[in-house]
mmCIF file of C-alpha atoms in Angstrom:
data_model
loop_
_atom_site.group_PDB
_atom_site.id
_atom_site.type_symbol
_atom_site.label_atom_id
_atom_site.label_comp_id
_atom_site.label_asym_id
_atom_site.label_seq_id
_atom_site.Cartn_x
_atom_site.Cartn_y
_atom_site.Cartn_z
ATOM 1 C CA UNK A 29 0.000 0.000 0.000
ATOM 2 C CA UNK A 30 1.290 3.476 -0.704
ATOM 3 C CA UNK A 31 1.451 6.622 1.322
ATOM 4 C CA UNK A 32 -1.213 8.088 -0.741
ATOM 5 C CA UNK A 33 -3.809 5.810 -0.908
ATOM 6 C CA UNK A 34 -2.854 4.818 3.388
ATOM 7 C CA UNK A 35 -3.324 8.897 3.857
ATOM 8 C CA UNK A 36 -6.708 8.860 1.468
ATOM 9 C CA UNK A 37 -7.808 5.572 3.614
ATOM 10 C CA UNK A 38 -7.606 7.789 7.031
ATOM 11 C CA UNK A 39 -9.781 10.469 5.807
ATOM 12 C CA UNK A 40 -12.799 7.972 6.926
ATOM 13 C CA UNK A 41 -16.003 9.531 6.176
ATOM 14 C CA UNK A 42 -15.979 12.676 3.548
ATOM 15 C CA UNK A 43 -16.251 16.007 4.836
ATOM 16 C CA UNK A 44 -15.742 19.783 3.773
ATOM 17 C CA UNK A 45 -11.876 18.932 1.869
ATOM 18 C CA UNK A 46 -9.877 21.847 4.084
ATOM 19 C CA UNK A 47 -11.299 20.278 7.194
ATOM 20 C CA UNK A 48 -9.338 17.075 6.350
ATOM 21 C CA UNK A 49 -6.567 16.856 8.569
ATOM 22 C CA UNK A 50 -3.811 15.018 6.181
ATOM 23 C CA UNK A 51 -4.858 17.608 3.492
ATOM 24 C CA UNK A 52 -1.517 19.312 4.197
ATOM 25 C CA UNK A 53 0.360 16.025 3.966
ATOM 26 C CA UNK A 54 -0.843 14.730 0.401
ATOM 27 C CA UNK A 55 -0.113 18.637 -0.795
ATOM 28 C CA UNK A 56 3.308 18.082 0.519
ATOM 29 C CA UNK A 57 3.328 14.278 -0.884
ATOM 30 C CA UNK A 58 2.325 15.975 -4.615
ATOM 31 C CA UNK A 59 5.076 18.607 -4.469
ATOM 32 C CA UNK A 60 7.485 16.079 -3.907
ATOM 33 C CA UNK A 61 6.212 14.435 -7.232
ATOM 34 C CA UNK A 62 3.966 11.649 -5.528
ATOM 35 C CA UNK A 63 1.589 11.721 -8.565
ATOM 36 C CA UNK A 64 -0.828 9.282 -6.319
ATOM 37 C CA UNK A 65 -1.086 11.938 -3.827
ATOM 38 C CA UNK A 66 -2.001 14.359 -6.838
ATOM 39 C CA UNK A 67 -4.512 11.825 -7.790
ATOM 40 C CA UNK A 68 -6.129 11.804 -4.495
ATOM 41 C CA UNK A 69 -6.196 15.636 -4.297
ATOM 42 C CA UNK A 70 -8.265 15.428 -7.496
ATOM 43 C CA UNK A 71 -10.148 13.173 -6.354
ATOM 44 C CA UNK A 72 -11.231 14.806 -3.059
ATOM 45 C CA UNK A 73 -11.707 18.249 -5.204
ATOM 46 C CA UNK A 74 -12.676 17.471 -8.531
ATOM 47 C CA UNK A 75 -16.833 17.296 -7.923
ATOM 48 C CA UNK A 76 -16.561 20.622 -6.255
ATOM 49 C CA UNK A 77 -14.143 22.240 -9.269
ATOM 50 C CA UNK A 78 -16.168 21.233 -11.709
ATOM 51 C CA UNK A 79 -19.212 23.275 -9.792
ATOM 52 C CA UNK A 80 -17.076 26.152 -9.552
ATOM 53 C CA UNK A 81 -16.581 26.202 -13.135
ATOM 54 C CA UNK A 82 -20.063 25.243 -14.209
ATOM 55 C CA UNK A 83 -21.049 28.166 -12.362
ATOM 56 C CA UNK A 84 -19.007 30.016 -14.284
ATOM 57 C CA UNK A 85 -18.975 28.639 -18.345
ATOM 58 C CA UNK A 86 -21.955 28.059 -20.377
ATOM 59 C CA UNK A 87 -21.727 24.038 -20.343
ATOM 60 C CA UNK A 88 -21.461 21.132 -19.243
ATOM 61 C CA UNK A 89 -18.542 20.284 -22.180
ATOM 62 C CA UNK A 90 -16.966 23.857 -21.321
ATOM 63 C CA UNK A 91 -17.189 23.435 -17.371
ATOM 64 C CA UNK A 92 -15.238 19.398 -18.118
ATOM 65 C CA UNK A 93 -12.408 21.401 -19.946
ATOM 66 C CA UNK A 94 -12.319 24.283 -17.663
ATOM 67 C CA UNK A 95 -11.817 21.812 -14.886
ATOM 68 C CA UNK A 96 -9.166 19.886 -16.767
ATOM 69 C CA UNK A 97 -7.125 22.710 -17.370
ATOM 70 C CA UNK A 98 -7.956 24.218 -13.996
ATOM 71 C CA UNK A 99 -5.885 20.778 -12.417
ATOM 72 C CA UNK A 100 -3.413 21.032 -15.149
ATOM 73 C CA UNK A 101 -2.281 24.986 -14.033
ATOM 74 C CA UNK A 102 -2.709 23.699 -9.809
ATOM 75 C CA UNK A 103 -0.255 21.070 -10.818
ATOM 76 C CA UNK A 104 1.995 23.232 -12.447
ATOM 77 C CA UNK A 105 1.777 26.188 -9.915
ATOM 78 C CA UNK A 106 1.673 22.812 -7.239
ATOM 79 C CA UNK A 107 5.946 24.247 -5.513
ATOM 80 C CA UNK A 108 4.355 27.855 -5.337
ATOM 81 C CA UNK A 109 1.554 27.086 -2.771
ATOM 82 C CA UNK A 110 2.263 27.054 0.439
ATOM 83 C CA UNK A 111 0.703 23.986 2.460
ATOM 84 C CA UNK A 112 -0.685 26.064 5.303
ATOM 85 C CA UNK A 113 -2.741 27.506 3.673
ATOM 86 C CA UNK A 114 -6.088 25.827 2.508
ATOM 87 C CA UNK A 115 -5.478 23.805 -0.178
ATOM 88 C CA UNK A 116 -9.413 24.080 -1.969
ATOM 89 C CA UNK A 117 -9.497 28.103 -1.732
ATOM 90 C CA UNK A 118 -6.526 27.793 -3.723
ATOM 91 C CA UNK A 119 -7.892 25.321 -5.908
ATOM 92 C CA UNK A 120 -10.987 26.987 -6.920
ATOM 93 C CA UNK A 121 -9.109 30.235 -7.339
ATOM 94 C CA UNK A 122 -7.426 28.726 -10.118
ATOM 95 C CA UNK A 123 -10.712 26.741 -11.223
ATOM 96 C CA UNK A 124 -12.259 30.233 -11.412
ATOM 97 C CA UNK A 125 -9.518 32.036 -13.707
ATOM 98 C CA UNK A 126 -9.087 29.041 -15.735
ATOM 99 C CA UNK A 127 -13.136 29.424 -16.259
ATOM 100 C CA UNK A 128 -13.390 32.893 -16.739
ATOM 101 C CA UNK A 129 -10.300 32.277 -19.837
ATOM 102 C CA UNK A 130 -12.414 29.948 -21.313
ATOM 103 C CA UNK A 131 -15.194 32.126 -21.249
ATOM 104 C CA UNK A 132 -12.936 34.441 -22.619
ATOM 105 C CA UNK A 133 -11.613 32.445 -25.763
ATOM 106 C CA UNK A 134 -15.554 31.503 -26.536
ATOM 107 C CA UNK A 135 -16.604 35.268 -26.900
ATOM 108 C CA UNK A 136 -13.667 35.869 -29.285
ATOM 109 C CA UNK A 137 -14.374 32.923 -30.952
ATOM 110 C CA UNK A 138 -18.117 33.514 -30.944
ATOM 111 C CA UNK A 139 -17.847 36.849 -31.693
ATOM 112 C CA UNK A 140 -15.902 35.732 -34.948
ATOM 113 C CA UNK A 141 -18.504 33.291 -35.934
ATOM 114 C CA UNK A 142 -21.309 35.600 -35.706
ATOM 115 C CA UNK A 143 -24.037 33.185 -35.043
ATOM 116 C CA UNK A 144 -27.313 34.036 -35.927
ATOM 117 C CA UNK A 145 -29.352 33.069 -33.357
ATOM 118 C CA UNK A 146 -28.595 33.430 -29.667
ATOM 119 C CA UNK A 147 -27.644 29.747 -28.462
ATOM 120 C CA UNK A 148 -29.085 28.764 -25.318
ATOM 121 C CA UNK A 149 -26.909 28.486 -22.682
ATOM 122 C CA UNK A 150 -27.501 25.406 -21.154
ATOM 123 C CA UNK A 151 -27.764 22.348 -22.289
ATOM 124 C CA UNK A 152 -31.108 20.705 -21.221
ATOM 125 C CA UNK A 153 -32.274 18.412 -23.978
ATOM 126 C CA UNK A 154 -35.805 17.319 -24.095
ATOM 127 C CA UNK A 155 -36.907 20.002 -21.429
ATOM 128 C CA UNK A 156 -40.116 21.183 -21.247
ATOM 129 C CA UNK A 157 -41.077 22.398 -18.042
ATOM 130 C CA UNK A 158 -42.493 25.971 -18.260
ATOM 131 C CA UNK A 159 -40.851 27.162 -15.316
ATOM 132 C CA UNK A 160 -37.695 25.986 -16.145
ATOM 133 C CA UNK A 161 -37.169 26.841 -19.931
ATOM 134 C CA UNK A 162 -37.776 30.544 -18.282
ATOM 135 C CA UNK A 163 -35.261 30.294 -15.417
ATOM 136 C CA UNK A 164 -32.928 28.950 -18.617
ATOM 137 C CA UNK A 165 -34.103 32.461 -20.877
ATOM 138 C CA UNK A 166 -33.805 34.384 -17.752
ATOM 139 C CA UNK A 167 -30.158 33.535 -16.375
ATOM 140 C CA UNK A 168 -28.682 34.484 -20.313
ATOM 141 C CA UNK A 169 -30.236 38.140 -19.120
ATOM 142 C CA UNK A 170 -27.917 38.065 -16.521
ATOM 143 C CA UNK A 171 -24.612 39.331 -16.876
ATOM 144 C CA UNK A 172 -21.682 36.595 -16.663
ATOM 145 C CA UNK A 173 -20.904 37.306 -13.080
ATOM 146 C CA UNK A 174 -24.289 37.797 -11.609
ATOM 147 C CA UNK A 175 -24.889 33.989 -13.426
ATOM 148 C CA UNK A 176 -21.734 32.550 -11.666
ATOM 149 C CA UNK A 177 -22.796 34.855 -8.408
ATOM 150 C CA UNK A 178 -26.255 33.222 -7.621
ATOM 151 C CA UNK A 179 -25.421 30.238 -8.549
ATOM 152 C CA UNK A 180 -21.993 29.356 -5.953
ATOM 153 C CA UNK A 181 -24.129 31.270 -3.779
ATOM 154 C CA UNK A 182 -27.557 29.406 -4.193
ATOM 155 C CA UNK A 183 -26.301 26.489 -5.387
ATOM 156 C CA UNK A 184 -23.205 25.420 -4.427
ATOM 157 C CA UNK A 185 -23.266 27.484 -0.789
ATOM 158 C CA UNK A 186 -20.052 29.105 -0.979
ATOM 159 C CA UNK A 187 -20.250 32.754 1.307
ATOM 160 C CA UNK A 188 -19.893 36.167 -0.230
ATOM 161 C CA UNK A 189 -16.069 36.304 0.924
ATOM 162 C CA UNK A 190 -15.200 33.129 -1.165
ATOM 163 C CA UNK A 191 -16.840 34.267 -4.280
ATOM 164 C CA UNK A 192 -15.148 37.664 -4.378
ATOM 165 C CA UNK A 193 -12.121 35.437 -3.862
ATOM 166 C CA UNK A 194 -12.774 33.224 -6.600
ATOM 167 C CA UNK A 195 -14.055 35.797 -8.807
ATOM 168 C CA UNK A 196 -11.308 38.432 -8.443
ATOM 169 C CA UNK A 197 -14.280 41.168 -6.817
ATOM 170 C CA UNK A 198 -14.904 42.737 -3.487
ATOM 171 C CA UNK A 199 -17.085 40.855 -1.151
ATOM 172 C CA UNK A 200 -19.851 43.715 -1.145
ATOM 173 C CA UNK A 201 -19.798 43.495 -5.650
ATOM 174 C CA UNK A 202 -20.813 39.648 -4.713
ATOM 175 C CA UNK A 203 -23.287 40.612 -2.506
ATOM 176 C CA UNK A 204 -24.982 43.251 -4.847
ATOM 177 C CA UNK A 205 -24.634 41.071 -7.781
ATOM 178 C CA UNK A 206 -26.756 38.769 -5.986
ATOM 179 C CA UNK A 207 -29.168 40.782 -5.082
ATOM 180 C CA UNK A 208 -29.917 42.226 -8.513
ATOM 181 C CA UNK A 209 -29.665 38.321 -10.133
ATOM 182 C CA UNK A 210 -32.170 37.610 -7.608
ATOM 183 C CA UNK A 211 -34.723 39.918 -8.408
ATOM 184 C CA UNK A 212 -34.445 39.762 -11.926
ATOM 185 C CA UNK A 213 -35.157 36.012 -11.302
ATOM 186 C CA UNK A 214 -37.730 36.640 -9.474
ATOM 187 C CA UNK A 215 -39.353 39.086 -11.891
ATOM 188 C CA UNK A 216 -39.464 36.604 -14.718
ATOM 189 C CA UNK A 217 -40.772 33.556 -12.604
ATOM 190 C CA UNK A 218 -43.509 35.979 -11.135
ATOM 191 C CA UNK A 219 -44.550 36.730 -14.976
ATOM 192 C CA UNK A 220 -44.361 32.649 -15.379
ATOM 193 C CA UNK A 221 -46.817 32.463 -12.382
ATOM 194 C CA UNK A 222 -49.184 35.431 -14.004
ATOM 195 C CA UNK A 223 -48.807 33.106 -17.274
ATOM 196 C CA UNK A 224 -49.930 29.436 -15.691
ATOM 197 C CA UNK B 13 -47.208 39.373 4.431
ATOM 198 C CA UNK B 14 -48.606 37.171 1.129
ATOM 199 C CA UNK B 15 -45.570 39.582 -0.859
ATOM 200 C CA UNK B 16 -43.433 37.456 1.803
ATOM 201 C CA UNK B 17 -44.646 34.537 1.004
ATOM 202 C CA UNK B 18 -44.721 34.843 -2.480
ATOM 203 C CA UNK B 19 -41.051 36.351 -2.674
ATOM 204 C CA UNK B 20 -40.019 33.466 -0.276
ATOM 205 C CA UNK B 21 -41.491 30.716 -3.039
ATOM 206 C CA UNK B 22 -40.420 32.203 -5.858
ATOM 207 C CA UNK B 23 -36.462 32.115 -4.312
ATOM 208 C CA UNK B 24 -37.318 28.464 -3.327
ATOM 209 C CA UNK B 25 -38.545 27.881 -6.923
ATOM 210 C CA UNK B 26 -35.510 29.659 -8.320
ATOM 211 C CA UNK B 27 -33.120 27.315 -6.242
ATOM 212 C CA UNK B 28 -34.780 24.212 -6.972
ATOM 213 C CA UNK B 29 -34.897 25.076 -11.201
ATOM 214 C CA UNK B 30 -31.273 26.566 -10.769
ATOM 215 C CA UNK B 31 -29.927 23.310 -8.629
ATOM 216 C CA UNK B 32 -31.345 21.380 -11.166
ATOM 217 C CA UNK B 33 -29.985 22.959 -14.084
ATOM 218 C CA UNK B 34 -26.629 23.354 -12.509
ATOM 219 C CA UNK B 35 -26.477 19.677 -11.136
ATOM 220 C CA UNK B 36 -23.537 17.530 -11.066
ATOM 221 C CA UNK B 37 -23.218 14.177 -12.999
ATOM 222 C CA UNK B 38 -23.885 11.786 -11.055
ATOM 223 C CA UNK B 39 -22.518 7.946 -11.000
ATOM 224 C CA UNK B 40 -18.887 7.386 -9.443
ATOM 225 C CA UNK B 41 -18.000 6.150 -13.186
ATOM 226 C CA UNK B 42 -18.261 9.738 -14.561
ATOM 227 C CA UNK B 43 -15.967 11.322 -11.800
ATOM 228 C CA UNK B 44 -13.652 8.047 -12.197
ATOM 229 C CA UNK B 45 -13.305 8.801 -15.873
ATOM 230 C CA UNK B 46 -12.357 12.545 -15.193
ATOM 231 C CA UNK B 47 -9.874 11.811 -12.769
ATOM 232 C CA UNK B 48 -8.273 9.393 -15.239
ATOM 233 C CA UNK B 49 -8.910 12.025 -17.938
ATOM 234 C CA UNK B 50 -6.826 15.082 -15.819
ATOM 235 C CA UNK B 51 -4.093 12.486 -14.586
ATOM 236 C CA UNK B 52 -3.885 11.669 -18.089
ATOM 237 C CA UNK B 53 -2.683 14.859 -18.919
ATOM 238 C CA UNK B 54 -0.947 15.618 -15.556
ATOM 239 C CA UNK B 55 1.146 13.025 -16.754
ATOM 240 C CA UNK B 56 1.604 14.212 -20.186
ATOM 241 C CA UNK B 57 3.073 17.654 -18.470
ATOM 242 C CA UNK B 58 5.751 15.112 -16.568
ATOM 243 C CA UNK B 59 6.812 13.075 -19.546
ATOM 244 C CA UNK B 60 6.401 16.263 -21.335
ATOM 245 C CA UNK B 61 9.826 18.141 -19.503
ATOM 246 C CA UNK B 62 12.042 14.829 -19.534
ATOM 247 C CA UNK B 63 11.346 14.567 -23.443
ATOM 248 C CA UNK B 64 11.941 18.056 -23.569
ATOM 249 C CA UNK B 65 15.007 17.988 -21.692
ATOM 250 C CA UNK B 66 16.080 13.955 -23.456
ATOM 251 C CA UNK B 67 15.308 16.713 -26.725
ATOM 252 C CA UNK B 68 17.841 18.989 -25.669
ATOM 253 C CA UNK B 69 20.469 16.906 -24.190
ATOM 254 C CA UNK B 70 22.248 15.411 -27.391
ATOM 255 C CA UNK B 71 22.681 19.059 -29.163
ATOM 256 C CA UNK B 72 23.443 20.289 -25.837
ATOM 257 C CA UNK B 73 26.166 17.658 -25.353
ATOM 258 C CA UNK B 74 27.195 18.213 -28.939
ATOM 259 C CA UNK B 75 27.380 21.572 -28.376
ATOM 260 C CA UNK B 76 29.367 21.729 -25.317
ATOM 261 C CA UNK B 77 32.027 19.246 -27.010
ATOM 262 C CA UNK B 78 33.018 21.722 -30.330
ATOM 263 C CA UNK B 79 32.922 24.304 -27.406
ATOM 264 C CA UNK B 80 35.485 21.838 -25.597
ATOM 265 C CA UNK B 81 37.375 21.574 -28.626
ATOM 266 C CA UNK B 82 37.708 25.106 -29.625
ATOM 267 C CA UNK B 83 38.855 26.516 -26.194
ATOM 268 C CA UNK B 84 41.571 23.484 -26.291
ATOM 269 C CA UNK B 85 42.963 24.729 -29.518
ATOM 270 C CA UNK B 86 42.420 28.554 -29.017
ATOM 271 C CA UNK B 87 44.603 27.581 -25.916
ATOM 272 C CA UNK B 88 47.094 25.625 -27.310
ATOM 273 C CA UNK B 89 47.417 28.241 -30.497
ATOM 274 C CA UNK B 90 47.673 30.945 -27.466
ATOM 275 C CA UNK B 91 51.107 29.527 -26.004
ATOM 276 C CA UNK B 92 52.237 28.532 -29.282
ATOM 277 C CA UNK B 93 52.330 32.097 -30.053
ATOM 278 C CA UNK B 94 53.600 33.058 -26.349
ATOM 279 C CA UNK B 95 56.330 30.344 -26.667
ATOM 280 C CA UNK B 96 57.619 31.855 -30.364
ATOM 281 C CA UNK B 97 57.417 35.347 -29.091
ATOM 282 C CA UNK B 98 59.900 34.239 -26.130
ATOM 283 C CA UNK B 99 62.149 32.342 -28.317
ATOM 284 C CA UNK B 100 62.335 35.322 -30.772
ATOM 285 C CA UNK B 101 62.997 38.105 -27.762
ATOM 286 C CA UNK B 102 65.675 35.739 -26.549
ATOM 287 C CA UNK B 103 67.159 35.329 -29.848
ATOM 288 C CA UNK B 104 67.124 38.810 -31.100
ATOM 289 C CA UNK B 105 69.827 40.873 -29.455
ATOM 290 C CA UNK B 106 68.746 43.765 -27.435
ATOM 291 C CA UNK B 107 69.351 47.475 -28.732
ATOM 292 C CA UNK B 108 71.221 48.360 -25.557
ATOM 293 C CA UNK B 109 73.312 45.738 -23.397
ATOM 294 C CA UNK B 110 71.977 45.543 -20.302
ATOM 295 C CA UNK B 111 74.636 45.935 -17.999
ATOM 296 C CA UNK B 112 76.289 49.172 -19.647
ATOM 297 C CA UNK B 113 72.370 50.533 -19.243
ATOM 298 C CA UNK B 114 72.975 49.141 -15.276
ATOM 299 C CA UNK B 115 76.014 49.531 -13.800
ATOM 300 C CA UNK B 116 77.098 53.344 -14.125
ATOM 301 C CA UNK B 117 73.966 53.897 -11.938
ATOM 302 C CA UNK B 118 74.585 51.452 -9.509
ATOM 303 C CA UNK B 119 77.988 52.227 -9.300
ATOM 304 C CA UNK B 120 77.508 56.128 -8.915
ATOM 305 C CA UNK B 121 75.074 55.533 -6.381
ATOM 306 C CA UNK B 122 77.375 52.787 -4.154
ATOM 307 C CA UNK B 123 80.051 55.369 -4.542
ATOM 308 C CA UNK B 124 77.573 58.408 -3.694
ATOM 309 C CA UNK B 125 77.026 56.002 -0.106
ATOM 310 C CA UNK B 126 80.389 55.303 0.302
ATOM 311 C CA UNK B 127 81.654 58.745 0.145
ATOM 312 C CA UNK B 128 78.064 59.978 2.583
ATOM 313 C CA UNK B 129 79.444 57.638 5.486
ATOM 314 C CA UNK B 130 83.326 58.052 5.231
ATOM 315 C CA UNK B 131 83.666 61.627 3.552
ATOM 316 C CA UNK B 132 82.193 62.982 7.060
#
């Protein structure tokens, strides 16, 4: 048995990743090369990257890349963190940036195309709930960061502080972001409601 | 209070549509297969600097050996050249002998002692 997969064994039961107390040591481990111990760290991370970044892109496909490229750039950056500090704000810094460039390169690109009709956002195939093909029209109304805003906030429960982390924005610019994605959310599924 | 209520359903009903439209794959395979996926190319970056570096080593090697070469005989021309220049110096006769250019000023200046300490 290895040191990484004897380390991953002693984490027992899953929790919030930084609360893990041998974090630290598999950080250490993968800076010293121990790919396994990489491994692990991707595996404790990886379901919680990949919501950072779908909160982020337009996709499914796009958030899979973002979060591929997002490991790539930890593990290359892997001798410049320091191992006191917590390993998954780190992380999903770098999930975030590596997001918000791919987000980046699909505007250019788009804008080169020049498509002809708007493409919706998400992919939901076969959807036909009322109330949901609205939330769908009414989060492309949204800017980008009010999207990613409610949605680590709503959905995946990260606080105000974290987002403005991620993000690269002051905590009160998360906060009002929210607010307005809110209400214009609200707005639209009150005019659903009027509709039904 | 029903402007409560109704703004309190509508943010539940704007979770619920936006957890479900933002949810996760589910199924260990799918999260097994991305791990593999990343590691894939984690290890790609790895191989990726030793067959860079295996790239660079031969020409770097090759390099460093006509460098090698061309110091040796840049030094060896160097003292060739110092070695003639000596032989020639020491062969060509010098325009004034050395010991008429010498001795008239050592000797005045013995003599200038001499006569200091006993010409008292």
């Amino acid at each position: 048995m290895t040191a990484a997969s004897t380390i991953e064994l002693s984490y027992g039961m899953p929790s919030a990743p930084d609360a893990r107390p041998d974090e630290r040591a598999l950080v250490i481990a993968a800076q010293r090369g121990n790919s396994e111990a990489f491994a692990t760290l991707v595996r404790n991370h990886q379901r919680r990257a990949y919501a950072v970044c779908r909160a982020i892109v337009l996709t499914h496909e796009d958030a899979e890349d973002a979060v591929q490229e997002g490991f790539l750039h930890a593990f290359k950056a892997l001798d410049r963190f320091l191992p006191d500090q917590p390993f998954g704000a780190w992380l999903f810094r770098i999930m975030a940036n590596a997001s918000l460039d791919l987000v980046r390169r699909r505007k250019v690109r788009d804008a080169d195309e020049l498509p002809e009709t708007v493409p919706m956002p998400f992919r939901d195939p076969g959807e036909s709930d009322e109330l949901r093909r609205r939330l769908n029209q009414a989060l492309t109304k949204l800017t980008e960061r009010q999207r990613s805003v409610i949605v680590l906030h709503d959905v995946e429960g990260f606080t105000h502080g974290e987002i403005g982390a991620m993000l690269g924005i002051p905590e009160g610019t998360a906060r009002s972001d929210l607010h307005h994605a809110r209400a214009a959310l609200r707005r639209i599924l009150k005019d659903v409601r009027s509709d039904l | 209070m029903s402007d409560i209520r109704l703004q309190s359903n509508d943010d539940d009903d704007v979770v619920r549509g936006l957890r479900s439209l933002y949810a996760a794959p589910s199924g260990d395979a799918y999260w097994n297969e991305l791990e593999a996926r990343i590691m894939a190319r984690v290890a790609d970056v790895e191989l990726g600097w030793w067959t860079e570096l295996d790239r660079w080593v031969r020409p770097a090697l090759g390099a460093a050996a006509i460098l090698l070469v061309a110091a040796g005989i840049a030094m060896f021309r160097a003292r060739q050249a110092e070695a003639d220049i000596a032989a020639d110096s020491m062969l060509s006769s010098p325009a004034v002998p050395v010991s008429t250019a010498i001795r008239p000023a050592l000797q005045d200046d013995r003599e200038a002692r001499i006569r200091f300490l006993f010409g008292r």
